[in-house]
Amino acid sequence: MTERRLVLTVNGLAASLADVPAGERLLDTLRWRLGLKGTKEGCRTGGCGACTVLVDGESSLSCLTLTHEVDGCAVTTIEAIASDPVGRSVRDAFEREGALQCGYCTPGFVVALTGLLKERGRSAPLEELLDGLQGNLCRCTGYVAIARAVRAAREATA
Amino acid sequence: MDRLRVIGPVAELEIFTPGTPEEALAAIRAAPEGEVAVLAGGTDLLADLEEERSRARRIVSLRRLPWRTLDWTGPSLSIGSTLPLRALELDPGVRSRLPGLYEAVHAVGSVPLRHRATLGGNLARSAPASDLIPVLLALDAEVELFAAAGVRRLSVDRFVRASRVTAIAPGELIRSIRIPEARPSAFRWQRVRLANDISQLAVAVALSPSDRRWRVAVGGIPPRAIRLAEAATALGTGAPAEAAVRRAGEIAARAVPLVADRRASEEYRRRLIGTLLARAVASALLPREGVG
């Protein structure tokens, strides 16, 4: 069973993976098997949000997700987030507001906020969006600009 | 591929994804005890495997089981064990009718973590720091255990035995958690960090509309969260006077075993109890649409 072939849809394309070990994490599959290095490894224990991707549209921590557990699912990473209109608004808002310093946490923030806006719809209060990003850490502490980008992204999708 | 990291000895770890509870039990039974790990959300299990706290060689994933359910039957709620916490959090009925449960679920990890973490997984793990067990105690929740021979139910209070020790028997899986009635309730916690952190202490309270009595439970204490009957009695029936709340807090602070660790001193935790209890009682009494 462990050696079976896994079929995921990654950024809209079918990815057929053979011989994926049972203990392999989605984070490692994306970065090292599929070469999608936009998804970052931060703490590897679910505490920082840097590795956030969408699984069937819902934000998930790819460091805490076994690849076998997303067999048959659609995975969206930062590389394709702008192909979604909401994702594009979020990316543009981060760019316009200069909401990054070193940039390491940015993919996680952009993907997590895209997931929140899609999940909670246009009427989600700003406070709920900011609250929903508390699991994403910016070690540069650039939160003021990030909060500006969240506000801008919310207004752009409203 | 050179940086690819996997958990444990690659060749030895296998994963099964059964489609029925019976197949899941068979897959568990086929492996030696202690070498099988049941996977729900996996938010704790993966760290256990990587840091070799778990010796599992076989993972049995529950993700295909039909247990991602949320069913209201009149005033009672049945929560499927593998329902992601986020679905529980976003249910409007949970928020209005069981506000303490909403607050506790909302306090767990972060949104992406709650998309995977489950109530069944949290109970099966029974960590002393669980933010969910105190509120389940205050709501008189029951665990429904599925086995080949049938189903048995026991209270969360009896299910949780000690730190990471539960009453689950070999050949059993948690199928659901049942909460008997909607209750004005609240959950209050204190942490160093707001999200993705472990509570230094947590208090859950609930007021039963059927017997008008309070339930009080405290979590973040060794070896497990406990119910505090004497403190609950001190709150009386219905809305308590300020002095009764203070007295309940004093009783609770005396009754609870506390430790000092890197998160907080024993004295700080002791002082937190009365404060969090008073805040929780005040919050539970706020008028809410559809409660009781």
Short mmCIF file of C-alpha atoms in Angstrom, two decimals:
data_model
loop_
_atom_site.label_atom_id
_atom_site.label_comp_id
_atom_site.label_asym_id
_atom_site.label_seq_id
_atom_site.Cartn_x
_atom_site.Cartn_y
_atom_site.Cartn_z
CA MET A 1 0.00 0.00 0.00
CA THR A 2 2.88 2.30 0.82
CA GLU A 3 4.35 1.91 -2.66
CA ARG A 4 1.20 2.79 -4.51
CA ARG A 5 1.09 5.66 -6.96
CA LEU A 6 -0.29 8.96 -5.70
CA VAL A 7 -2.09 11.38 -7.98
CA LEU A 8 -2.36 14.99 -6.87
CA THR A 9 -3.43 18.06 -8.77
CA VAL A 10 -0.72 20.60 -8.07
CA ASN A 11 -1.33 24.13 -9.32
CA GLY A 12 -3.84 22.81 -11.84
CA LEU A 13 -1.61 20.10 -13.27
CA ALA A 14 -1.77 16.37 -12.52
CA ALA A 15 1.24 15.14 -10.57
CA SER A 16 1.64 11.36 -10.58
CA LEU A 17 4.07 10.26 -7.91
CA ALA A 18 5.51 6.76 -7.53
CA ASP A 19 7.19 5.28 -4.48
CA VAL A 20 6.37 8.09 -2.07
CA PRO A 21 7.47 6.93 1.40
CA ALA A 22 4.67 6.87 3.98
CA GLY A 23 6.50 9.41 6.13
CA GLU A 24 7.06 12.00 3.40
CA ARG A 25 5.56 15.42 4.09
CA LEU A 26 3.78 17.49 1.50
CA LEU A 27 6.30 20.29 2.14
CA ASP A 28 9.16 18.05 1.01
CA THR A 29 7.23 16.63 -1.94
CA LEU A 30 6.56 20.15 -3.21
CA ARG A 31 10.06 21.49 -2.70
CA TRP A 32 12.29 18.55 -3.50
CA ARG A 33 10.23 16.23 -5.70
CA LEU A 34 8.35 18.89 -7.69
CA GLY A 35 10.84 21.76 -7.41
CA LEU A 36 8.25 24.23 -6.11
CA LYS A 37 10.50 26.12 -3.73
CA GLY A 38 8.16 29.05 -3.14
CA THR A 39 6.68 27.11 -0.22
CA LYS A 40 9.09 27.72 2.65
CA GLU A 41 10.27 25.51 5.47
CA GLY A 42 10.28 27.45 8.73
CA CYS A 43 9.84 25.57 11.98
CA ARG A 44 8.68 22.23 10.54
CA THR A 45 6.43 21.78 13.58
CA GLY A 46 3.32 23.77 12.63
CA GLY A 47 4.27 26.85 14.60
CA CYS A 48 5.17 29.48 11.98
CA GLY A 49 2.90 29.22 8.92
CA ALA A 50 5.71 29.65 6.37
CA CYS A 51 4.80 26.36 4.65
CA THR A 52 1.06 27.14 4.21
CA VAL A 53 -0.54 25.81 0.99
CA LEU A 54 -4.14 25.34 -0.07
CA VAL A 55 -5.50 21.77 -0.06
CA ASP A 56 -8.85 21.66 -1.86
CA GLY A 57 -9.01 25.41 -1.29
CA GLU A 58 -8.37 25.28 2.47
CA SER A 59 -5.17 26.55 4.07
CA SER A 60 -3.04 23.70 5.41
CA LEU A 61 0.39 23.41 6.95
CA SER A 62 2.38 21.35 4.45
CA CYS A 63 4.95 20.48 7.13
CA LEU A 64 2.26 18.67 9.14
CA THR A 65 0.63 16.95 6.17
CA LEU A 66 1.73 13.56 4.87
CA THR A 67 1.71 13.46 1.07
CA HIS A 68 -0.26 10.19 1.22
CA GLU A 69 -2.99 12.09 3.06
CA VAL A 70 -3.62 14.42 0.11
CA ASP A 71 -3.78 11.70 -2.56
CA GLY A 72 -6.51 12.82 -4.95
CA CYS A 73 -6.58 16.40 -3.63
CA ALA A 74 -5.92 19.72 -5.36
CA VAL A 75 -2.91 21.57 -3.95
CA THR A 76 -2.25 25.24 -4.68
CA THR A 77 1.10 26.81 -3.81
CA ILE A 78 2.36 30.39 -3.96
CA GLU A 79 3.59 29.75 -7.52
CA ALA A 80 0.01 29.56 -8.82
CA ILE A 81 -1.84 31.65 -6.24
CA ALA A 82 -2.24 34.57 -8.66
CA SER A 83 -4.10 32.39 -11.16
CA ASP A 84 -7.01 32.78 -8.75
CA PRO A 85 -8.59 36.28 -8.74
CA VAL A 86 -8.60 36.46 -4.93
CA GLY A 87 -5.01 35.22 -4.79
CA ARG A 88 -3.99 37.82 -7.34
CA SER A 89 -5.58 40.60 -5.28
CA VAL A 90 -3.71 39.41 -2.20
CA ARG A 91 -0.39 39.18 -4.03
CA ASP A 92 -0.88 42.64 -5.53
CA ALA A 93 -1.80 44.10 -2.14
CA PHE A 94 1.38 42.73 -0.56
CA GLU A 95 3.41 44.14 -3.43
CA ARG A 96 1.74 47.55 -3.39
CA GLU A 97 2.01 47.94 0.36
CA GLY A 98 5.60 46.70 0.46
CA ALA A 99 4.45 44.12 2.98
CA LEU A 100 7.69 42.20 3.15
CA GLN A 101 11.17 42.61 4.50
CA CYS A 102 13.29 39.48 4.03
CA GLY A 103 10.31 37.83 2.28
CA TYR A 104 10.65 34.39 3.83
CA CYS A 105 7.23 34.45 5.50
CA THR A 106 5.49 36.12 2.54
CA PRO A 107 4.34 33.02 0.61
CA GLY A 108 2.75 31.66 3.79
CA PHE A 109 0.96 34.95 4.50
CA VAL A 110 -0.26 35.33 0.89
CA VAL A 111 -1.57 31.75 0.70
CA ALA A 112 -3.14 31.86 4.20
CA LEU A 113 -4.92 35.15 3.50
CA THR A 114 -6.14 33.90 0.12
CA GLY A 115 -7.59 30.84 1.84
CA LEU A 116 -9.28 32.98 4.50
CA LEU A 117 -10.84 35.38 2.00
CA LYS A 118 -12.15 32.48 -0.07
CA GLU A 119 -13.45 30.64 2.99
CA ARG A 120 -15.08 33.58 4.76
CA GLY A 121 -16.29 35.54 1.78
CA ARG A 122 -16.34 39.21 1.04
CA SER A 123 -18.04 40.29 4.23
CA ALA A 124 -15.41 38.94 6.64
CA PRO A 125 -14.51 41.71 9.12
CA LEU A 126 -10.91 42.93 9.03
CA GLU A 127 -10.45 41.80 12.65
CA GLU A 128 -11.38 38.24 11.72
CA LEU A 129 -8.84 38.22 8.89
CA LEU A 130 -6.06 39.56 11.11
CA ASP A 131 -7.02 37.05 13.81
CA GLY A 132 -6.96 34.27 11.23
CA LEU A 133 -3.35 35.09 10.36
CA GLN A 134 -2.05 34.79 13.91
CA GLY A 135 -0.43 31.47 13.05
CA ASN A 136 1.86 33.19 10.53
CA LEU A 137 5.07 34.59 11.98
CA CYS A 138 7.18 37.38 10.47
CA ARG A 139 10.55 37.23 12.16
CA CYS A 140 11.40 40.67 10.74
CA THR A 141 8.34 41.84 12.71
CA GLY A 142 7.00 43.64 9.65
CA TYR A 143 3.41 43.32 10.81
CA VAL A 144 2.33 46.93 10.28
CA ALA A 145 2.80 46.72 6.51
CA ILE A 146 1.32 43.20 6.47
CA ALA A 147 -1.80 44.49 8.26
CA ARG A 148 -2.02 47.30 5.65
CA ALA A 149 -1.86 44.67 2.89
CA VAL A 150 -4.60 42.62 4.58
CA ARG A 151 -6.83 45.70 4.65
CA ALA A 152 -6.05 46.49 1.01
CA ALA A 153 -6.65 42.92 -0.12
CA ARG A 154 -9.98 42.83 1.71
CA GLU A 155 -11.09 46.06 0.05
CA ALA A 156 -9.95 44.83 -3.36
CA THR A 157 -12.00 41.63 -3.07
CA ALA A 158 -15.04 43.20 -1.39
CA MET B 1 15.79 15.20 -4.13
CA ASP B 2 18.95 15.33 -2.02
CA ARG B 3 17.25 17.30 0.75
CA LEU B 4 14.14 15.13 0.94
CA ARG B 5 13.50 14.19 4.55
CA VAL B 6 11.17 11.50 5.70
CA ILE B 7 10.05 10.37 9.12
CA GLY B 8 11.69 7.33 10.68
CA PRO B 9 13.26 4.41 8.86
CA VAL B 10 11.68 4.77 5.42
CA ALA B 11 11.43 1.12 4.52
CA GLU B 12 9.68 0.21 7.75
CA LEU B 13 6.94 2.85 7.89
CA GLU B 14 3.76 1.94 6.05
CA ILE B 15 0.45 3.72 5.71
CA PHE B 16 -3.04 2.28 5.34
CA THR B 17 -6.08 4.33 4.38
CA PRO B 18 -9.08 2.08 5.03
CA GLY B 19 -12.53 3.02 3.79
CA THR B 20 -14.56 1.48 6.61
CA PRO B 21 -14.24 1.34 10.41
CA GLU B 22 -14.06 -2.47 10.24
CA GLU B 23 -11.12 -2.33 7.82
CA ALA B 24 -9.44 0.25 10.05
CA LEU B 25 -9.73 -2.04 13.08
CA ALA B 26 -8.39 -4.97 11.05
CA ALA B 27 -5.38 -2.91 9.92
CA ILE B 28 -4.71 -1.90 13.52
CA ARG B 29 -5.12 -5.47 14.81
CA ALA B 30 -2.69 -6.84 12.22
CA ALA B 31 0.24 -4.85 13.63
CA PRO B 32 1.96 -5.52 16.96
CA GLU B 33 0.71 -3.27 19.76
CA GLY B 34 2.83 -0.16 20.12
CA GLU B 35 3.87 -0.32 16.48
CA VAL B 36 0.69 1.15 15.06
CA ALA B 37 -0.35 4.79 15.11
CA VAL B 38 -3.84 5.99 14.28
CA LEU B 39 -3.77 9.14 12.14
CA ALA B 40 -6.61 11.66 12.32
CA GLY B 41 -5.35 15.22 11.66
CA GLY B 42 -1.73 14.29 12.29
CA THR B 43 -0.83 17.63 13.83
CA ASP B 44 0.76 15.94 16.85
CA LEU B 45 1.50 12.51 15.44
CA LEU B 46 4.01 13.71 12.85
CA ALA B 47 6.11 15.44 15.50
CA ASP B 48 5.92 12.32 17.69
CA LEU B 49 7.15 10.16 14.83
CA GLU B 50 9.94 12.51 13.82
CA GLU B 51 11.20 12.94 17.36
CA GLU B 52 10.83 9.19 17.92
CA ARG B 53 8.38 9.54 20.80
CA SER B 54 6.27 7.10 18.81
CA ARG B 55 7.69 3.75 17.73
CA ALA B 56 4.95 3.18 15.16
CA ARG B 57 5.86 1.27 12.03
CA ARG B 58 2.37 1.35 10.62
CA ILE B 59 0.09 4.36 10.25
CA VAL B 60 -3.64 3.79 9.90
CA SER B 61 -5.25 6.93 8.50
CA LEU B 62 -8.90 7.60 9.33
CA ARG B 63 -9.42 10.18 6.60
CA ARG B 64 -11.70 8.01 4.45
CA LEU B 65 -14.01 7.01 7.31
CA PRO B 66 -17.49 8.59 7.19
CA TRP B 67 -16.98 10.32 10.52
CA ARG B 68 -16.58 13.97 9.46
CA THR B 69 -20.04 14.76 10.73
CA LEU B 70 -21.81 17.42 12.76
CA ASP B 71 -25.37 16.59 13.81
CA TRP B 72 -27.73 18.61 15.96
CA THR B 73 -30.62 16.58 17.38
CA GLY B 74 -32.79 19.02 19.26
CA PRO B 75 -30.54 20.52 21.95
CA SER B 76 -27.81 17.86 21.67
CA LEU B 77 -24.83 17.87 19.34
CA SER B 78 -22.92 14.89 17.98
CA ILE B 79 -19.47 15.66 16.58
CA GLY B 80 -17.80 13.07 14.35
CA SER B 81 -14.32 12.26 15.61
CA THR B 82 -12.54 13.12 12.35
CA LEU B 83 -14.37 16.38 11.64
CA PRO B 84 -11.74 19.13 11.28
CA LEU B 85 -11.89 21.61 14.16
CA ARG B 86 -12.34 24.44 11.67
CA ALA B 87 -15.73 23.03 10.59
CA LEU B 88 -16.83 22.96 14.24
CA GLU B 89 -15.64 26.53 14.70
CA LEU B 90 -17.53 27.81 11.64
CA ASP B 91 -20.83 26.13 12.52
CA PRO B 92 -23.25 28.95 13.48
CA GLY B 93 -25.07 26.66 15.94
CA VAL B 94 -21.87 25.88 17.85
CA ARG B 95 -21.06 29.57 18.12
CA SER B 96 -24.48 30.61 19.43
CA ARG B 97 -25.53 27.55 21.43
CA LEU B 98 -22.19 26.30 22.78
CA PRO B 99 -20.09 29.47 22.95
CA GLY B 100 -17.56 27.88 25.31
CA LEU B 101 -16.88 25.13 22.79
CA TYR B 102 -16.49 27.71 20.03
CA GLU B 103 -14.02 29.69 22.13
CA ALA B 104 -11.96 26.61 22.98
CA VAL B 105 -11.81 25.38 19.39
CA HIS B 106 -10.92 28.87 18.20
CA ALA B 107 -8.03 28.90 20.69
CA VAL B 108 -6.36 25.81 19.20
CA GLY B 109 -3.27 26.43 17.03
CA SER B 110 -4.02 28.47 13.92
CA VAL B 111 -6.56 28.39 11.07
CA PRO B 112 -4.42 26.11 8.82
CA LEU B 113 -3.82 23.79 11.76
CA ARG B 114 -7.54 23.68 12.55
CA HIS B 115 -8.26 22.66 8.97
CA ARG B 116 -6.60 19.34 9.83
CA ALA B 117 -6.76 18.88 13.61
CA THR B 118 -9.72 16.95 15.00
CA LEU B 119 -11.61 16.61 18.28
CA GLY B 120 -11.13 12.83 18.18
CA GLY B 121 -7.38 13.24 17.82
CA ASN B 122 -7.20 15.70 20.68
CA LEU B 123 -9.11 13.31 22.97
CA ALA B 124 -7.15 10.25 21.90
CA ARG B 125 -3.96 12.10 22.71
CA SER B 126 -5.25 13.56 26.00
CA ALA B 127 -2.43 16.00 26.55
CA PRO B 128 -2.62 17.78 29.93
CA ALA B 129 -2.45 21.10 28.04
CA SER B 130 -5.45 20.31 25.81
CA ASP B 131 -7.68 23.38 25.48
CA LEU B 132 -10.60 21.21 24.38
CA ILE B 133 -10.86 18.73 27.26
CA PRO B 134 -11.80 21.34 29.94
CA VAL B 135 -14.75 22.59 27.92
CA LEU B 136 -15.87 19.04 27.11
CA LEU B 137 -15.85 18.37 30.87
CA ALA B 138 -17.90 21.51 31.57
CA LEU B 139 -20.40 20.47 28.89
CA ASP B 140 -20.75 16.89 30.24
CA ALA B 141 -19.61 15.49 26.89
CA GLU B 142 -19.60 11.76 26.18
CA VAL B 143 -17.23 9.78 23.98
CA GLU B 144 -18.69 7.15 21.70
CA LEU B 145 -16.28 4.27 21.08
CA PHE B 146 -16.69 2.01 18.08
CA ALA B 147 -15.61 -1.65 18.24
CA ALA B 148 -16.41 -4.77 16.25
CA ALA B 149 -18.63 -5.94 19.11
CA GLY B 150 -20.61 -2.70 19.18
CA VAL B 151 -20.56 0.80 20.54
CA ARG B 152 -19.99 1.95 24.11
CA ARG B 153 -20.28 5.40 25.59
CA LEU B 154 -18.51 6.94 28.50
CA SER B 155 -18.12 10.44 29.85
CA VAL B 156 -15.06 12.46 28.87
CA ASP B 157 -14.33 12.58 32.61
CA ARG B 158 -13.97 8.77 32.64
CA PHE B 159 -12.37 8.57 29.21
CA VAL B 160 -9.41 10.80 30.11
CA ARG B 161 -7.39 8.93 32.74
CA ALA B 162 -4.08 10.77 33.04
CA SER B 163 -1.52 12.56 30.92
CA ARG B 164 -1.75 10.84 27.52
CA VAL B 165 -3.63 7.91 29.06
CA THR B 166 -7.24 7.18 28.07
CA ALA B 167 -9.81 4.46 28.66
CA ILE B 168 -9.75 3.42 25.02
CA ALA B 169 -9.32 -0.34 24.69
CA PRO B 170 -7.47 -2.23 21.95
CA GLY B 171 -9.88 -2.71 19.07
CA GLU B 172 -11.72 0.55 19.72
CA LEU B 173 -11.84 3.83 17.81
CA ILE B 174 -13.42 7.13 18.86
CA ARG B 175 -16.42 7.53 16.56
CA SER B 176 -18.02 10.68 17.93
CA ILE B 177 -18.34 13.05 20.84
CA ARG B 178 -21.81 13.88 22.09
CA ILE B 179 -22.77 17.03 23.96
CA PRO B 180 -26.16 16.57 25.66
CA GLU B 181 -27.50 20.13 25.59
CA ALA B 182 -26.84 23.71 24.50
CA ARG B 183 -25.41 25.67 27.43
CA PRO B 184 -24.37 29.21 28.21
CA SER B 185 -20.64 28.60 28.53
CA ALA B 186 -17.22 30.16 28.17
CA PHE B 187 -13.57 29.27 27.91
CA ARG B 188 -10.81 31.59 29.11
CA TRP B 189 -7.06 31.01 28.87
CA GLN B 190 -3.76 32.76 29.43
CA ARG B 191 -0.71 32.36 27.22
CA VAL B 192 2.62 33.94 26.42
CA ARG B 193 1.67 34.05 22.73
CA LEU B 194 -1.87 34.39 21.44
CA ALA B 195 -1.77 31.74 18.72
CA ASN B 196 0.09 28.47 18.33
CA ASP B 197 0.98 28.35 21.99
CA ILE B 198 0.11 26.23 24.99
CA SER B 199 -2.08 27.79 27.68
CA GLN B 200 -0.46 28.46 31.04
CA LEU B 201 -3.86 27.79 32.50
CA ALA B 202 -7.39 27.52 31.15
CA VAL B 203 -10.86 27.61 32.73
CA ALA B 204 -14.13 26.42 31.21
CA VAL B 205 -17.55 27.08 32.72
CA ALA B 206 -21.06 26.11 31.66
CA LEU B 207 -24.52 26.65 33.12
CA SER B 208 -26.96 23.82 32.51
CA PRO B 209 -30.43 25.09 31.59
CA SER B 210 -31.98 21.83 32.79
CA ASP B 211 -30.66 21.76 36.39
CA ARG B 212 -29.58 25.47 36.62
CA ARG B 213 -26.22 24.33 38.05
CA TRP B 214 -22.76 25.37 36.94
CA ARG B 215 -19.91 23.16 35.78
CA VAL B 216 -16.35 24.37 36.24
CA ALA B 217 -13.27 22.70 34.75
CA VAL B 218 -9.62 23.69 34.77
CA GLY B 219 -7.01 22.67 32.20
CA GLY B 220 -3.29 23.15 31.75
CA ILE B 221 -2.64 21.33 35.02
CA PRO B 222 -0.99 17.98 35.76
CA PRO B 223 -1.80 15.23 35.12
CA ARG B 224 -5.06 16.11 33.36
CA ALA B 225 -7.89 18.67 33.23
CA ILE B 226 -10.37 18.23 36.09
CA ARG B 227 -13.88 19.21 37.06
CA LEU B 228 -14.24 21.27 40.21
CA ALA B 229 -17.55 20.35 41.82
CA GLU B 230 -17.08 22.42 44.96
CA ALA B 231 -16.25 25.60 43.05
CA ALA B 232 -19.26 24.99 40.80
CA THR B 233 -21.52 24.59 43.84
CA ALA B 234 -20.21 27.88 45.23
CA LEU B 235 -21.53 29.61 42.11
CA GLY B 236 -25.03 28.56 43.12
CA THR B 237 -27.82 28.38 40.57
CA GLY B 238 -28.26 30.90 37.78
CA ALA B 239 -26.37 34.21 37.81
CA PRO B 240 -24.05 34.36 40.84
CA ALA B 241 -23.32 37.43 43.00
CA GLU B 242 -19.82 38.87 42.81
CA ALA B 243 -18.91 37.44 46.21
CA ALA B 244 -19.93 33.94 45.08
CA VAL B 245 -17.70 34.21 42.02
CA ARG B 246 -14.80 35.29 44.21
CA ARG B 247 -15.41 32.44 46.63
CA ALA B 248 -15.58 29.93 43.77
CA GLY B 249 -12.24 31.23 42.51
CA GLU B 250 -10.65 30.82 45.94
CA ILE B 251 -11.99 27.27 46.26
CA ALA B 252 -10.73 26.43 42.77
CA ALA B 253 -7.28 27.87 43.47
CA ARG B 254 -6.97 25.64 46.55
CA ALA B 255 -8.30 22.52 44.84
CA VAL B 256 -6.08 22.44 41.78
CA PRO B 257 -2.61 20.86 41.60
CA LEU B 258 -0.21 23.31 39.97
CA VAL B 259 3.37 23.19 38.81
CA ALA B 260 6.03 25.70 37.86
CA ASP B 261 7.57 25.26 34.42
CA ARG B 262 9.09 27.48 31.76
CA ARG B 263 5.66 28.87 30.86
CA ALA B 264 4.63 30.15 34.28
CA SER B 265 5.35 29.94 37.99
CA GLU B 266 3.07 28.06 40.35
CA GLU B 267 2.02 31.30 42.05
CA TYR B 268 1.15 32.97 38.75
CA ARG B 269 -1.00 30.00 37.77
CA ARG B 270 -2.75 30.05 41.15
CA ARG B 271 -3.63 33.72 40.72
CA LEU B 272 -4.86 33.08 37.19
CA ILE B 273 -7.55 30.65 38.32
CA GLY B 274 -9.82 33.18 40.05
CA THR B 275 -9.27 35.78 37.34
CA LEU B 276 -10.06 33.43 34.47
CA LEU B 277 -13.00 31.92 36.35
CA ALA B 278 -14.57 35.36 36.93
CA ARG B 279 -14.07 36.32 33.28
CA ALA B 280 -15.53 33.02 32.08
CA VAL B 281 -18.63 33.31 34.30
CA ALA B 282 -19.23 36.90 33.15
CA SER B 283 -18.88 35.86 29.51
CA ALA B 284 -21.18 32.85 29.89
CA LEU B 285 -23.91 35.12 31.25
CA LEU B 286 -23.83 37.50 28.28
CA PRO B 287 -27.12 37.31 26.40
CA ARG B 288 -26.77 35.28 23.22
CA GLU B 289 -29.31 34.46 20.60
CA GLY B 290 -30.54 30.89 20.73
CA VAL B 291 -28.79 29.78 23.92
CA GLY B 292 -30.58 27.63 26.47
#
